[in-house]
Amino acid sequence: MANSVRRRDFLKGAAAAGAGWMVARGLPARAAADARLDILLDEPIGLISPDLYGHFVEHLGGVIYDGIWVGEQSKIPNVRGIRRALVEKMAGLTPSIMRWPGGCFADNYDWRDGIGPAEKRPRRTDFWVDTRSRPAPSGGAPLPPEPIRTGPQDFDPNTFGLHEFMRFCTQTKSTPYLAANVRSLPAKDFYQWVEYCNAPAGVTTLSDQRAAAGDRDPFKVRYWGIGNESWGCGGNFTPEEYATEFRKFTAWVPRYGLPLSYIAAGPNGGDLDWTTGFFRKLTERGKGQLDHLYGFALHYYCGSTGKRNAVDFTTPEWYELLAKADRMESLITSHWAAMGETDPTHKVKLIVDEWGAWHARAADMPESYLWAYPGSLRDALVSALTLDTFHRHADKVAMANVAQLINTIHSLFLAHEDKFVATPNYHVFEMYGAHAGGTSVRTSFVAPRIEATRDGKPHQLWGLGGSASLHDKTLVVTVVNPHATEPRECELAIRGAKVTGGRARILSSTDLRAHNSFAAPEALVPRDADVPAGAVAGGSGPLVYTFAPASVTRLRLTLA
Ligand code: AHR
């Protein structure tokens, strides 16, 4: 059972660790609040790019077919074939990046299958066809033979191809990020995909083909992933083999006046050998090779033990998932250090183009909609603490893509036929978008830690975490209180400014398993409140705010 560190122990520990702030800053050694947050406005980290709130959509389960694409003739309200409810709800988010077509699917995909008249496009076997999201029976008895499923989730009709994807990007004001097939197509197909997308109409056969399909203006796709998970489904390469492929794919690609930003397939979680091996091999013919590389893409998923149902967990499992999600911090710093061995000036940025909490499919979603589930308050805290981590490393992480937008894994939406709902993750993305464009500034939290476990071992989870960004006279602060039952009173010391007022937006519930469903779409939504006048204290005293148990809070503070 996870317990708070007792208050007396905390104060002792804080006095030892934090004596500096009490004495050196001349603050009264009062113990009115359980916790303290120092926001150091004069210690900027970097600009918070909107690209940190990016998305990922793959031809996997119900993501594309039904989730996004319902078809122009569908009774389900749509905008030129794309689910209208999704487009409308996306308007509430900060426009960002949209990664497509995979994932593992990308290294199986021929972009030519998805162009030309829809009725003439080929049907192809989807990469995920043999994947079952049914839990395996315990005791090792063999699974019975599976019936072949025949839907578009398994045999892709290619009605959603490049033009439809670009349409979706336009509708949602997203910037496209395409992943090339390195495992099963030659580099030439990649060059020609770039040509089809970016060459002006009238200059090549491919650009004329694009224009004839209705898109005369080039798509101007800047971000190109060179394969995906090349250590696994993307080809089972060694880092050295992959570096050679990367060099081949990115050498002398025509740019058509647009700088291309290549993204290399990075490591699986903590695999530092992949990072070191790739960078060493890439640069063996000179550091100039780094100029071809915009970002290096880490993937990290946390998940529930045995891929249990997203809304079926105990309180210790609540803490365990948050502790696992918190590994993102050390993954960023350790890979960044490994990249720095070969790239000491850090020309190349880190990208986290797949992240999220992975659980089992909800029983009321079709079996072919692999890992489609609504997500709970617990997943919302995973979203919040992960986005806070990206903000705190805004100097290192240039882009991140949550996996995935709809109907699988850490999704922001769940849809089936005419039913559609926004998950708690959506609400966190909506709240956190307020950071975009601001300058991330250093924060320091001191709060009672929580005894938890991680990967079966005891682990101390922080008692409050978050990030802050400055936008002229507005300070945006986001804070996660992971404690299942205890509110956390916190003194906020904002070095270099006075607070004159503020508003809070809070996502929380007394039910840790709270989630939205088709039947109850607003069971868990954020609420707004004033930051109490007393807490602001006319700028003379410290701001004291109590963070609700099991909560994500955004404070928008006005500075004098
Ligand atoms: O997001 C689902 C899958 O997870 C992706 O296709 C793959 O890249 C990762 O293993």
PDB file of C-alpha atoms in Angstrom, residues 3 27 37 55 70 105 128 157 175 250 274 314 324 332 343 399 434:
ATOM      1  CA  ASN A   3       1.744   5.802   1.930  1.00  0.00           C
ATOM      2  CA  LEU A  27      11.760  33.598   4.309  1.00  0.00           C
ATOM      3  CA  LEU A  37       7.051  25.443  -5.353  1.00  0.00           C
ATOM      4  CA  HIS A  55      -0.512  13.394 -32.420  1.00  0.00           C
ATOM      5  CA  VAL A  70     -16.217   7.297 -41.968  1.00  0.00           C
ATOM      6  CA  PHE A 105       2.428  -0.076 -40.381  1.00  0.00           C
ATOM      7  CA  TRP A 128      -1.699  -5.690 -37.519  1.00  0.00           C
ATOM      8  CA  PRO A 157      -9.052  -0.740 -48.730  1.00  0.00           C
ATOM      9  CA  THR A 175       1.415  19.928 -39.644  1.00  0.00           C
ATOM     10  CA  THR A 250      18.685  11.024 -46.746  1.00  0.00           C
ATOM     11  CA  TRP A 274      21.038   2.029 -29.826  1.00  0.00           C
ATOM     12  CA  THR A 314      -5.924  -0.837  -7.343  1.00  0.00           C
ATOM     13  CA  LYS A 324       6.476   4.177 -14.685  1.00  0.00           C
ATOM     14  CA  ILE A 332      15.315  12.199 -21.884  1.00  0.00           C
ATOM     15  CA  ASP A 343      26.981  15.793 -31.044  1.00  0.00           C
ATOM     16  CA  MET A 399       8.496  17.377 -30.827  1.00  0.00           C
ATOM     17  CA  ALA A 434      -1.896  27.230 -22.687  1.00  0.00           C
TER      18      ALA A 434
END
